[in-house]
Coordinates of C-alpha atoms and ligand atoms in Angstrom, one line a residue:
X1 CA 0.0 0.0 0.0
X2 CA 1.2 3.5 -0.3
X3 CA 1.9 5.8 1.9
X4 CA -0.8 8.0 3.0
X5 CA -1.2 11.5 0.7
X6 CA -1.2 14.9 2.9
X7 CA -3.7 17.0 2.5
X8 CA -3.7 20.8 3.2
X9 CA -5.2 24.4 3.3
X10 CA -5.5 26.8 0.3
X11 CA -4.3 29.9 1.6
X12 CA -3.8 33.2 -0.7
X13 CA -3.2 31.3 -3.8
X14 CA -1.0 28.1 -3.2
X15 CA -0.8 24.9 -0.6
X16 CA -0.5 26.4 3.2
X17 CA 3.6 25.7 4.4
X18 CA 2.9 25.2 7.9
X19 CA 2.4 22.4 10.1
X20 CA -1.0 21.2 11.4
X21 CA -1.6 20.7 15.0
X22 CA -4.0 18.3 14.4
X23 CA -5.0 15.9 11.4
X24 CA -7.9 13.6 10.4
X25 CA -8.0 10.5 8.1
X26 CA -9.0 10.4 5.2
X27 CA -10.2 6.8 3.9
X28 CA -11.0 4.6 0.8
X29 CA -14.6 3.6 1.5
X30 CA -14.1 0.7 -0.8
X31 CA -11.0 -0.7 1.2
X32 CA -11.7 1.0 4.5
X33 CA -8.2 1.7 4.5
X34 CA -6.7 5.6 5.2
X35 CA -5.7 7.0 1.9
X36 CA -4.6 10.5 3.1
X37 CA -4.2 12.2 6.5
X38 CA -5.6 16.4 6.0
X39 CA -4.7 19.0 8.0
X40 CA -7.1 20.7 10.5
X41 CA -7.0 24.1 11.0
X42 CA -7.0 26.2 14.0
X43 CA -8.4 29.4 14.9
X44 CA -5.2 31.2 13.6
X45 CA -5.1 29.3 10.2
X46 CA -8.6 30.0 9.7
X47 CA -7.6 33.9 10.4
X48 CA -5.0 33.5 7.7
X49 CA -7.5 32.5 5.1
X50 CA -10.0 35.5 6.2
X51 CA -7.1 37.6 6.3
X52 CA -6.2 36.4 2.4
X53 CA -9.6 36.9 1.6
X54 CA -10.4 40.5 2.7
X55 CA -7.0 41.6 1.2
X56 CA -8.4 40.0 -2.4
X57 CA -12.0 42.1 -1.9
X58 CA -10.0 45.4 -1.9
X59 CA -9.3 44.6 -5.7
X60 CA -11.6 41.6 -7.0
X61 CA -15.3 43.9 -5.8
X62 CA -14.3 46.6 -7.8
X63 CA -13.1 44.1 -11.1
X64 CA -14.8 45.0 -13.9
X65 CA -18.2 42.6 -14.7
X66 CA -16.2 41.1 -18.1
X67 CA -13.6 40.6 -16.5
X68 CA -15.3 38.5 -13.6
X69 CA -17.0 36.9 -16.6
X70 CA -14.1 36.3 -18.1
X71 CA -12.4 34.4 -15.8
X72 CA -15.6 32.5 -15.0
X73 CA -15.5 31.1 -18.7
X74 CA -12.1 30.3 -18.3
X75 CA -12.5 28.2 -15.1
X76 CA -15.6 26.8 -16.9
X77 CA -13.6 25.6 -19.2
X78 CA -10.9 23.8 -17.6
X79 CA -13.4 22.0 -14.5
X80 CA -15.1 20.6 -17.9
X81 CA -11.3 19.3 -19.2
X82 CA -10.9 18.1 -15.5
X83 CA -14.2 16.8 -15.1
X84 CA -12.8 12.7 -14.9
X85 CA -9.7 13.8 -12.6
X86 CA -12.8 15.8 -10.2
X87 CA -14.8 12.6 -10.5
X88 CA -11.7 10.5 -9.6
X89 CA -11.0 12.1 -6.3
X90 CA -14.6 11.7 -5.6
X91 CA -14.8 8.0 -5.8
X92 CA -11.6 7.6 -4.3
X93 CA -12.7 9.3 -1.0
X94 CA -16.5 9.6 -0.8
X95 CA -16.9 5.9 -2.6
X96 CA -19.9 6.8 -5.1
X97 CA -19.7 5.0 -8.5
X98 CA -17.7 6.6 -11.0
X99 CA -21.1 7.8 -13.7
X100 CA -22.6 9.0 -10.3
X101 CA -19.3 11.3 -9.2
X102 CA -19.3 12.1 -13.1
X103 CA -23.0 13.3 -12.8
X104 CA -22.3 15.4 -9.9
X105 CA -19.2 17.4 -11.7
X106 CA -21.5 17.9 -14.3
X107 CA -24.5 19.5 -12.2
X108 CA -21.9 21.6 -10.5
X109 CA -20.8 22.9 -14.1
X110 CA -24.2 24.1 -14.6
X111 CA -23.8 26.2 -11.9
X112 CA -20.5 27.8 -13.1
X113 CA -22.4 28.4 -16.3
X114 CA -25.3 30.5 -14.2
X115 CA -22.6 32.1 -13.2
X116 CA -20.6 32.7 -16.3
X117 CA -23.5 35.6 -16.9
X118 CA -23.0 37.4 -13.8
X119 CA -23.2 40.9 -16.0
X120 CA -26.8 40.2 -16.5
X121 CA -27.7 38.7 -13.3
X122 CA -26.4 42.2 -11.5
X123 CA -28.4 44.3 -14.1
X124 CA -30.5 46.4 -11.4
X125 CA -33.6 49.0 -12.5
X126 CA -33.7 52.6 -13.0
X127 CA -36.5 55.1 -13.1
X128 CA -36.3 58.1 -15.0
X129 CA -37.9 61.5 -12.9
X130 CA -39.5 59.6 -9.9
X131 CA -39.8 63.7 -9.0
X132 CA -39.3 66.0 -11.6
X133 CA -35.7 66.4 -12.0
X134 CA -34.8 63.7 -10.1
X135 CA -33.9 59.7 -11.1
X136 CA -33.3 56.7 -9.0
X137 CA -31.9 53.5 -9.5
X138 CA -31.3 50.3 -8.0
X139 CA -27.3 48.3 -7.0
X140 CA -26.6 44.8 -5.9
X141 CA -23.1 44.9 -4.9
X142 CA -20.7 42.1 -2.6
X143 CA -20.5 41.5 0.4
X144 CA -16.6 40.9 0.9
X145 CA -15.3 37.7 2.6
X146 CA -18.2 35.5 2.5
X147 CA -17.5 31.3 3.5
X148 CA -18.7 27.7 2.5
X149 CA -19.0 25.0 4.9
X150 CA -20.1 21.4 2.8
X151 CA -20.9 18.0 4.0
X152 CA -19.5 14.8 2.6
X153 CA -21.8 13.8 0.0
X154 CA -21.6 16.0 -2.9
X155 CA -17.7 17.0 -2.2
X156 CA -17.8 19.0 -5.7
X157 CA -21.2 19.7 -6.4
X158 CA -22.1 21.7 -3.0
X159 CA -19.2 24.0 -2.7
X160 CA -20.3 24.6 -6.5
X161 CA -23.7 25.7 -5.7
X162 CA -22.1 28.5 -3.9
X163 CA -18.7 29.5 -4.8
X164 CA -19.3 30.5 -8.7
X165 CA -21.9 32.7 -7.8
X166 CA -20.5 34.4 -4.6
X167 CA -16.9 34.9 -6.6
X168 CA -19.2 36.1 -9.8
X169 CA -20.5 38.7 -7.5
X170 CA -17.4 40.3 -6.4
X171 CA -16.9 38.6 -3.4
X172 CA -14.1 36.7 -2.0
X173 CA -14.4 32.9 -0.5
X174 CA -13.4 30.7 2.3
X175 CA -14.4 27.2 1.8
X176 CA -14.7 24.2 4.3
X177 CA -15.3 21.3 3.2
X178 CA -15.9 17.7 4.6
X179 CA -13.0 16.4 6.6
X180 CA -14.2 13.1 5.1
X181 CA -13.6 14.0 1.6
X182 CA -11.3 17.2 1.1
X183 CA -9.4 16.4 -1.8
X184 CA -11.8 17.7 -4.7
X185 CA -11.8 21.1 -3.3
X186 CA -8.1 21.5 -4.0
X187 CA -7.8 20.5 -7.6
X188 CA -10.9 22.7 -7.3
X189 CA -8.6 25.7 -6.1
X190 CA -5.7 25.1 -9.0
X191 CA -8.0 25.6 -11.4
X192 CA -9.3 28.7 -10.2
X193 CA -5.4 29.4 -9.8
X194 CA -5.3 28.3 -13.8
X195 CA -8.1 30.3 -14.9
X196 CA -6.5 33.2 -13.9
X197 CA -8.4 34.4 -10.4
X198 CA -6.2 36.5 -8.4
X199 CA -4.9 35.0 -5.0
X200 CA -6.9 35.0 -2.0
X201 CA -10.2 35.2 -3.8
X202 CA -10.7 31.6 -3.5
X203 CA -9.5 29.7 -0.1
X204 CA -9.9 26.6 1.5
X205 CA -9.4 25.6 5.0
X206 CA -9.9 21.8 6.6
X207 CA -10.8 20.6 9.8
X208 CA -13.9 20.3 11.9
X209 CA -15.8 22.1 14.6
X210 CA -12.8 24.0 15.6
X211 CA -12.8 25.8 11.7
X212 CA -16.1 25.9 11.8
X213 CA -16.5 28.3 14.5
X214 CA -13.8 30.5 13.9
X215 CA -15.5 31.1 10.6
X216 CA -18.9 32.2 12.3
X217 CA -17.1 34.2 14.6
X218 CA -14.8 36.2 12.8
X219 CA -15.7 39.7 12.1
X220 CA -14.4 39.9 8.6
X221 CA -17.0 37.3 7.5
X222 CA -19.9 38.4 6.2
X223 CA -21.8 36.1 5.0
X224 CA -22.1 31.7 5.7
X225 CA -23.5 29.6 2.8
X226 CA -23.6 26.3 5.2
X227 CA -24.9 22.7 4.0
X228 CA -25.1 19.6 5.8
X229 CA -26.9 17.8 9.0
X230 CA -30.1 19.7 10.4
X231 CA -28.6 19.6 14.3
X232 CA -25.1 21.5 13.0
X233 CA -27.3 23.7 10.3
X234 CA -29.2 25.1 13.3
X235 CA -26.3 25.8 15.2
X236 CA -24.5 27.3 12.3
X237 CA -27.8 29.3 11.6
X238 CA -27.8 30.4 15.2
X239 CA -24.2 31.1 15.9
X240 CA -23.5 33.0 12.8
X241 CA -26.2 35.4 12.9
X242 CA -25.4 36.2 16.7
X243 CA -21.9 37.2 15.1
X244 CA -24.0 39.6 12.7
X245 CA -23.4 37.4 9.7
X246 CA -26.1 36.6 6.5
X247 CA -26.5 33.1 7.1
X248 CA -28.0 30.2 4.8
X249 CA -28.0 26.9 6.2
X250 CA -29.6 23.8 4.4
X251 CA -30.0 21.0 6.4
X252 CA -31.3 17.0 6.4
X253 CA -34.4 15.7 4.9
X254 CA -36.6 13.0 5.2
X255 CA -38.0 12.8 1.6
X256 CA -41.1 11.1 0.8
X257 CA -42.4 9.6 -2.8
X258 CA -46.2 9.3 -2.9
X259 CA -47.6 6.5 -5.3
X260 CA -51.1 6.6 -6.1
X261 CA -52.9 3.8 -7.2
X262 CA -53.1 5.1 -10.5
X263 CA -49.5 5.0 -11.2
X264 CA -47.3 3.2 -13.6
X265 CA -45.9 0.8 -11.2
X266 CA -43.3 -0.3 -13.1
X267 CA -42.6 3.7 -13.6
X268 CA -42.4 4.3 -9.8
X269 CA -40.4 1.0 -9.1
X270 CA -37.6 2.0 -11.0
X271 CA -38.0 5.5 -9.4
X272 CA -37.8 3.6 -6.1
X273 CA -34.9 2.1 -6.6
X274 CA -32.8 4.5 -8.7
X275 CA -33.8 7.3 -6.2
X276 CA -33.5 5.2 -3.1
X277 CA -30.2 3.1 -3.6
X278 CA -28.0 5.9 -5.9
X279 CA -25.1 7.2 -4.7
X280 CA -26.2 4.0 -1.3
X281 CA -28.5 6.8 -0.7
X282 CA -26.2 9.5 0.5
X283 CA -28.1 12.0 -1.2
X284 CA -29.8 15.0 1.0
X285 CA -32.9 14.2 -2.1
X286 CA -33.1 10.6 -2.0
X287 CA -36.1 9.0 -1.5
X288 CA -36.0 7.6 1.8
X289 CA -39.4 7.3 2.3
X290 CA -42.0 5.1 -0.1
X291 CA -45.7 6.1 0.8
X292 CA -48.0 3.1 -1.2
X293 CA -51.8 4.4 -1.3
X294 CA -53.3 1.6 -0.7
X295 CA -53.8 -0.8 -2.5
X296 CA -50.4 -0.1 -4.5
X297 CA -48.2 -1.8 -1.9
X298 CA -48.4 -5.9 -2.2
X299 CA -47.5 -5.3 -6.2
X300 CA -45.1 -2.1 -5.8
X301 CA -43.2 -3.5 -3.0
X302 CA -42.7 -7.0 -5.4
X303 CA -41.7 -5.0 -8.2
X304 CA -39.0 -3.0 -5.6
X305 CA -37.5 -6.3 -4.6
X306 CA -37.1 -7.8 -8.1
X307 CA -35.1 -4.8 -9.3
X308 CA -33.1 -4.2 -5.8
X309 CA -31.7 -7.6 -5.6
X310 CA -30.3 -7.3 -9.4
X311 CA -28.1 -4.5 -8.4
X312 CA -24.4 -4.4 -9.0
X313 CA -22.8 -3.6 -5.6
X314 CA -19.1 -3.0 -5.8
X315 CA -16.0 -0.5 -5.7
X316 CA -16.9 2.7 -7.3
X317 CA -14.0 2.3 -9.8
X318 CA -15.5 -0.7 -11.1
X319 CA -17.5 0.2 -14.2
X320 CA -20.0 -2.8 -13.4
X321 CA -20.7 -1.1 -10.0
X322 CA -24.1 0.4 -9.8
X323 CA -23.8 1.0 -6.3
X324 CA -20.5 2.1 -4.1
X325 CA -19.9 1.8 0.0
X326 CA -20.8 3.6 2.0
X327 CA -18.3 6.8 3.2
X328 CA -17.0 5.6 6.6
X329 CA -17.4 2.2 8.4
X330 CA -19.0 3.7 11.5
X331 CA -21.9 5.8 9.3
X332 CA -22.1 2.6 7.6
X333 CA -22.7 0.4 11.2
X334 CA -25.5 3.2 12.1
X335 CA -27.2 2.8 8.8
X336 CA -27.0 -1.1 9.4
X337 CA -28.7 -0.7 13.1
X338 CA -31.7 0.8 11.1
X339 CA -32.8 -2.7 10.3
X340 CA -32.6 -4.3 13.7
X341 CA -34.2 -1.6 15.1
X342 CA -37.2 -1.4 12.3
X343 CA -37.4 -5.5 13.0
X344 CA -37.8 -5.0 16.7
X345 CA -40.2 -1.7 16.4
X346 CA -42.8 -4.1 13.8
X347 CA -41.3 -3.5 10.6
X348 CA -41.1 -6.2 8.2
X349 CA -37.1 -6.7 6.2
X350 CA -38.2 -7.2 2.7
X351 CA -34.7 -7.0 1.1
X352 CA -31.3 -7.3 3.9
X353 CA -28.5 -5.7 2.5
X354 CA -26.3 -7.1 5.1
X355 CA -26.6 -10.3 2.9
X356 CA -26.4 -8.5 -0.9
X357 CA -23.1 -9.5 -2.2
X358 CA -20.3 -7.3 -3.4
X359 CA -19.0 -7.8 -6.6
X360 CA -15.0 -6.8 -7.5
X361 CA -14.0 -6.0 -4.4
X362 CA -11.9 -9.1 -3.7
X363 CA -9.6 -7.7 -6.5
X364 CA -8.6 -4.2 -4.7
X365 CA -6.6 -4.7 -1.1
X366 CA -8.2 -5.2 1.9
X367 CA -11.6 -4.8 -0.5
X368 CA -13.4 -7.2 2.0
X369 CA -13.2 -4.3 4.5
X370 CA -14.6 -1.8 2.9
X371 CA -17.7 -0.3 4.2
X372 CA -20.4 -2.1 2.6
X373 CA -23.7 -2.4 2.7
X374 CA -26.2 -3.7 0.0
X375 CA -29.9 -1.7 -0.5
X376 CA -32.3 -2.9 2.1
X377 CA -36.3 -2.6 2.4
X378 CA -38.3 -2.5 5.3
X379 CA -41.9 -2.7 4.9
X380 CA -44.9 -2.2 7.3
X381 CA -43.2 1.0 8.6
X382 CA -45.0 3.6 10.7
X383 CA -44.3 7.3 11.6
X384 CA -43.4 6.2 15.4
X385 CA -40.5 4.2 14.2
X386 CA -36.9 5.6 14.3
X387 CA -36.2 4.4 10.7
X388 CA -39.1 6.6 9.7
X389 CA -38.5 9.5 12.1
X390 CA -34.5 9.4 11.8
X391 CA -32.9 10.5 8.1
X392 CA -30.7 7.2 8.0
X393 CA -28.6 8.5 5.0
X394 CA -28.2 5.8 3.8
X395 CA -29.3 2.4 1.5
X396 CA -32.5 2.1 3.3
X397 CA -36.3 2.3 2.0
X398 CA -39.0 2.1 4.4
X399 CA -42.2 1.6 3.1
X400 CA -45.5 3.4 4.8
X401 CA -48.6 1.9 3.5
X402 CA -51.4 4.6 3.6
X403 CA -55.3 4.5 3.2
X404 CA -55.7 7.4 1.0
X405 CA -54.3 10.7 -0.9
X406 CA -55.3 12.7 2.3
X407 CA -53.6 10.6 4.6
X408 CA -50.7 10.9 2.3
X409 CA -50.1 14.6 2.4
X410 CA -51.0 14.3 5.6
X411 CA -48.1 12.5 6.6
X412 CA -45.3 14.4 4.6
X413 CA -47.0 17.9 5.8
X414 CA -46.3 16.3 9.5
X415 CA -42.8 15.9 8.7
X416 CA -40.3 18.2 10.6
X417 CA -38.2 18.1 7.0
X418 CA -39.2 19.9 3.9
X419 CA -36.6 19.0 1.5
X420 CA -37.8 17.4 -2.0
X421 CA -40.9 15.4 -2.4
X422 CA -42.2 13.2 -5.3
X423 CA -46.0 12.2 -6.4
X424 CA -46.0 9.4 -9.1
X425 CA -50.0 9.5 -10.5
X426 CA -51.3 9.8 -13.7
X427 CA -53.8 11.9 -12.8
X428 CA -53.4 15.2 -13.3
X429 CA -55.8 17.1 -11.5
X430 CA -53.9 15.0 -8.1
X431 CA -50.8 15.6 -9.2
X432 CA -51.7 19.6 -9.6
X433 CA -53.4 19.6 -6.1
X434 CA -50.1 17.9 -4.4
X435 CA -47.8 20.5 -5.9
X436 CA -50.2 23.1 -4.4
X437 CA -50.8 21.6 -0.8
X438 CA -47.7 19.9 0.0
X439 CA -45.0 21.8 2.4
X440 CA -41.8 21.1 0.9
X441 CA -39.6 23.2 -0.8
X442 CA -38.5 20.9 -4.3
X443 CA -41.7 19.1 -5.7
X444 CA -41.4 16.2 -8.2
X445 CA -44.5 15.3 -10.1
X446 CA -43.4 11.4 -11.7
X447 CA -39.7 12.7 -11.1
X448 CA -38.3 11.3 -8.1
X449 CA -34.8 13.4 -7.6
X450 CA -36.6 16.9 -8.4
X451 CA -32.7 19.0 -8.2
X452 CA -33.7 22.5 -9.5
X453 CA -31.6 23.7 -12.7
X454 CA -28.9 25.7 -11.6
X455 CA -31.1 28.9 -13.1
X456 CA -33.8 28.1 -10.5
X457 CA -32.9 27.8 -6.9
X458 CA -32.3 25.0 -4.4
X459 CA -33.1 24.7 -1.0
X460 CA -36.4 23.1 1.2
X461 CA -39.1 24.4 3.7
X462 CA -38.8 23.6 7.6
X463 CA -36.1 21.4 9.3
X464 CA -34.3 21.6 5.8
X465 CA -33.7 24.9 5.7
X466 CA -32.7 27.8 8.5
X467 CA -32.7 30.9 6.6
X468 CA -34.5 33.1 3.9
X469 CA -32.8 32.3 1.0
X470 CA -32.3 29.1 -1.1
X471 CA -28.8 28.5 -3.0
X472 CA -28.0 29.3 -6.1
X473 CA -30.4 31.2 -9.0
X474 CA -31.4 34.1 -8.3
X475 CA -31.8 33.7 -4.7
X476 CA -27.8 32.6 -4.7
X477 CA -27.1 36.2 -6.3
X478 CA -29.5 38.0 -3.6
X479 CA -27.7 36.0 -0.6
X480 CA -23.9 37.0 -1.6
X481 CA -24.8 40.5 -2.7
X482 CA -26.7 43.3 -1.0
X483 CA -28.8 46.0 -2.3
X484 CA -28.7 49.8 -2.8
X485 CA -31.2 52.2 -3.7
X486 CA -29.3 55.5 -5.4
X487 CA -32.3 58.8 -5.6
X488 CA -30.4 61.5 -7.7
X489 CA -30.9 65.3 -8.5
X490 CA -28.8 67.0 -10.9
X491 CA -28.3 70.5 -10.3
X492 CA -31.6 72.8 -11.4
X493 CA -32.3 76.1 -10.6
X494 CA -35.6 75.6 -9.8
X495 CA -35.2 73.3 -6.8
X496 CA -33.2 75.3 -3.9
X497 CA -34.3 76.1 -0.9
X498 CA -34.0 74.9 2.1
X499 CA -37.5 72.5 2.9
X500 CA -37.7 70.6 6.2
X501 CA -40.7 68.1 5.3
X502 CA -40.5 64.5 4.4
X503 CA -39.1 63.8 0.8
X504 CA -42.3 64.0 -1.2
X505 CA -42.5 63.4 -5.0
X506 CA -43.6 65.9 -7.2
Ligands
NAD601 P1 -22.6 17.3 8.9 O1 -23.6 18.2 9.4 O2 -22.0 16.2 9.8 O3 -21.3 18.1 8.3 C1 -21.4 19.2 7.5 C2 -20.3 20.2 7.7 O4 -20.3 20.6 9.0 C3 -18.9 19.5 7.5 O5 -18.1 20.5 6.9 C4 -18.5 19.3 8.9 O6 -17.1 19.3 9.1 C5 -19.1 20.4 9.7 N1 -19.5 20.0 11.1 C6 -19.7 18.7 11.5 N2 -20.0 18.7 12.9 C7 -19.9 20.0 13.3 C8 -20.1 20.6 14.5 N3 -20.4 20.0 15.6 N4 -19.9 22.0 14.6 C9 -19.6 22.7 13.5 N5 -19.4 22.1 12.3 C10 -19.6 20.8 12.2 O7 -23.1 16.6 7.5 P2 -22.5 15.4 6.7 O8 -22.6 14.1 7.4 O9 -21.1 15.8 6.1 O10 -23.5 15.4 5.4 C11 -24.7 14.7 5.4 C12 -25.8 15.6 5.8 O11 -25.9 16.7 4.9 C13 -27.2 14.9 5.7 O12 -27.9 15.3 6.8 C14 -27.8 15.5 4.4 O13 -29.2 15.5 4.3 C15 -27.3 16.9 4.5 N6 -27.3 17.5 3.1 C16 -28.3 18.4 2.9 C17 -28.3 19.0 1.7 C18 -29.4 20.0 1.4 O14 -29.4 20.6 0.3 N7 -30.3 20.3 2.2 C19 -27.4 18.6 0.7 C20 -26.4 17.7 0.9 C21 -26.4 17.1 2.2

């Protein structure tokens, strides 16, 4: 085996020199053996990359808007050449299959390409003679050091969401990313380096709570874009906007896919099981939860099973792979205690992924110890139990079985999460009543992953979201830039004097 690769901070345009007073592990998911150690940054590190940052605003929020753009088309350009090396580094560390990790670089692009036409996005209004003589118009302008924090599962694609568009703005970034995977945000940072972005605009520190904090607490940043878990998304919320920070902070979801009776069942149970198992359903929009109007369930659920035990469960390099491990072997052992619990609470374990086999992993070192787990069912769930209450995040489906529609809605509207939601009906007029009563922030009507295009916005309702604004679209460019109101007079003869009254319009 080789030796373990070091991992460090992005600091004002090149690798940080120093040396870390602490370090995590970074692991191969599909060996469970460490494949890099990353440095973890202290308080003072941190300061060092706010401190890069705010020197970098002083030139990159007055840039000109082409040349933003044109450096946005340039890094566009060479993440697209570098898409496969991006993906790589994904697999390697986070374990998702190699079309999945290809899939996420790509999504992330779009976002760069939102970005890419920043010069219209900051086009504000103007009104001629709002009084006679006198014009106003409107300014969105940066907010200066503004930072990322990212969870482990989309280690390109969520810093993406926020990075393109803050730096398109005019401001300057500080990213953190996942301890678990931290390599992608560093080829990540050469490129921007390539594509010609001055130093400091773009930084990245590593490390956990410690980094974390320092970032919500440090005056010089004004603004936190955080995704991840909804316990540490409510402290982030809370923390940062005590320290006078702008503060958006997506959190977990429990998402829910409705099936009517009148569905295409063969329709929803490839939905089921593409949505459910992808990426071993580490994805903040899987469908964790299968509702079957009755009397859907007996055939759906056979359907499920028949495609679930067909799928290809292996190391993510592996092109036959359909299905990776899962990121660490602890997250993988809580997954797992889903399905002994669900047993004991009444549920019913249709499909046991502790038995699914895995296929290639015998040919990579030490693959038998990766962190594996197959795609389970669990049937006959209710709301009291913990696999339905919890967001397992992982290769789990629990299926509710429900009397009607009503009860249905009922059910995801009681949810404490608010993510993404799916309905799979061919009925129309249903399907246009659900998108109209159902709480949740991203709606899919026979979609099951409904991820907005990068020109819309992302982001969910309740326990998914602490915050106003959703990422990216034109709520990304609200969130990293603020607004301005200019009312302006040119001189004219006929408007001295002095007059002590409210600003009336005339
Ligand atoms: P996490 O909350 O454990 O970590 C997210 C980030 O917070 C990481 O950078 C981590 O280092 C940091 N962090 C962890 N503990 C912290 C603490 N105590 N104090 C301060 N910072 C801390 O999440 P994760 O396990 O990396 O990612 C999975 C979670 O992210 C799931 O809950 C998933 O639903 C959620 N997620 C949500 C969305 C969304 O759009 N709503 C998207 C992707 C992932």
């Amino acid at each position: 085996m080789s030796d373990p690769k070091h991992i460090t901070h992005w600091i004002g345009g090149k690798p940080w020199d120093g040396v870390a007073q602490r370090r995590g592990d970074v692991y191969n998911p599909a060996t469970g053996q460490v494949s890099g150690t990353v440095d973890f940054a202290t308080a003072a590190d941190v300061d060092a990359a706010v401190q890069a940052a705010a020197q970098a605003f002083t030139t990159w929020g007055r840039i000109s808007l082409s040349r933003r753009a044109s450096v946005l088309f340039a890094f566009r350009e060479l993440v697209k050449r570098h898409s496969g090396e991006i993906a790589a580094l994904i697999t390697a560390e986070h374990g998702k299959v190699a079309s999945d990790a290809a899939g996420e670089v790509a999504r992330g692009l779009e976002v760069i390409e939102f970005a890419c036409g920043i010069p219209h996005l900051l086009k504000g209004g103007f009104s001629e003679n709002v009084s006679t003589g006198v014009d106003s118009y409107s300014l969105r302008q940066p907010i200066g050091v503004v930072a990322g924090i990212t969870p482990f599962n989309f280690p390109a694609m969520v810093p993406m969401w926020m990075f393109p568009v803050a730096i398109a703005c005019g401001n300057t970034f500080v990213l953190k990313p996942s301890e678990k995977d931290p390599s992608a945000s560093l080829l990540i940072a050469q490129l921007w380096a390539e594509a010609g972005l001055p130093d400091g605009v773009f930084n990245v520190v590593h490390g956990d709570k410690v980094a974390v904090d320092a970032l919500l607490t440090h005056p010089a940043v004004g603004a936190v874009s955080f995704v991840g878990s909804t316990p540490i998304a409510r402290y982030v919320y809370e923390t940062g906007t005590a320290h006078g920070k702008r503060v958006q902070a997506l959190g977990g979801a429990k998402n829910h896919m409705i099936v009517l009776p009148d569905a295409d069942l063969d329709l929803a149970a490839d939905a089921a099981v593409s949505a459910g198992f992808g990426s071993a359903g580490e994805r903040c929009m899987a469908v964790s939860a299968l509702v079957a109007v009755d009397p859907v369930g007996d055939e759906l659920i056979a359907k499920i099973s028949e495609r679930t035990r067909k799928l290809t469960i292996g190391p993510g390099s592996d092109t036959r792979s359909e299905m990776g491990p899962l990121v660490t072997g602890p997250h993988r052992d809580k997954v797992a205690s889903y399905l002994e619990s669900g047993i004991e609470q009444g549920a019913t374990l249709v499909e046991d992924g502790r038995a699914h086999p895995v296929t290639g992993a015998e040919g990579e070192a030490g693959g038998s110890d990766g962190f594996w787990l197959g795609p389970s069912v669990l049937d006959n769930v209710t709301p009291q139990m913990s696999a339905y209450t919890d967001e397992i995040f992982g290769p789990v489906l629990s299926v509710i079985r429900v009397p009607s529609y009503e009860a249905a809605v009922r059910l995801v509207n009681d949810s404490p999460y608010g993510n993404g939601v799916a309905i799979f009906t061919n009925d129309g007029g249903a399907a246009r009543r659900f998108v109209s009563e159902v709480e949740v922030g991203m709606v899919g009507v026979n979609v099951p992953i409904p991820v907005p295009m990068a020109y819309y916005s992302f982001g969910g309702w309740k326990g998914s979201l602490f915050g106003d604004t959703h990422v990216h679209g034109t709520e990304g460019v609200h969130f990293y830039t603020r607004g301005k109101v200019v009312t302006s007079r040119w001189l004219d003869p006929s408007h001295g004097g002095v007059n002590l009254g409210f600003p009336v319009n005339s």
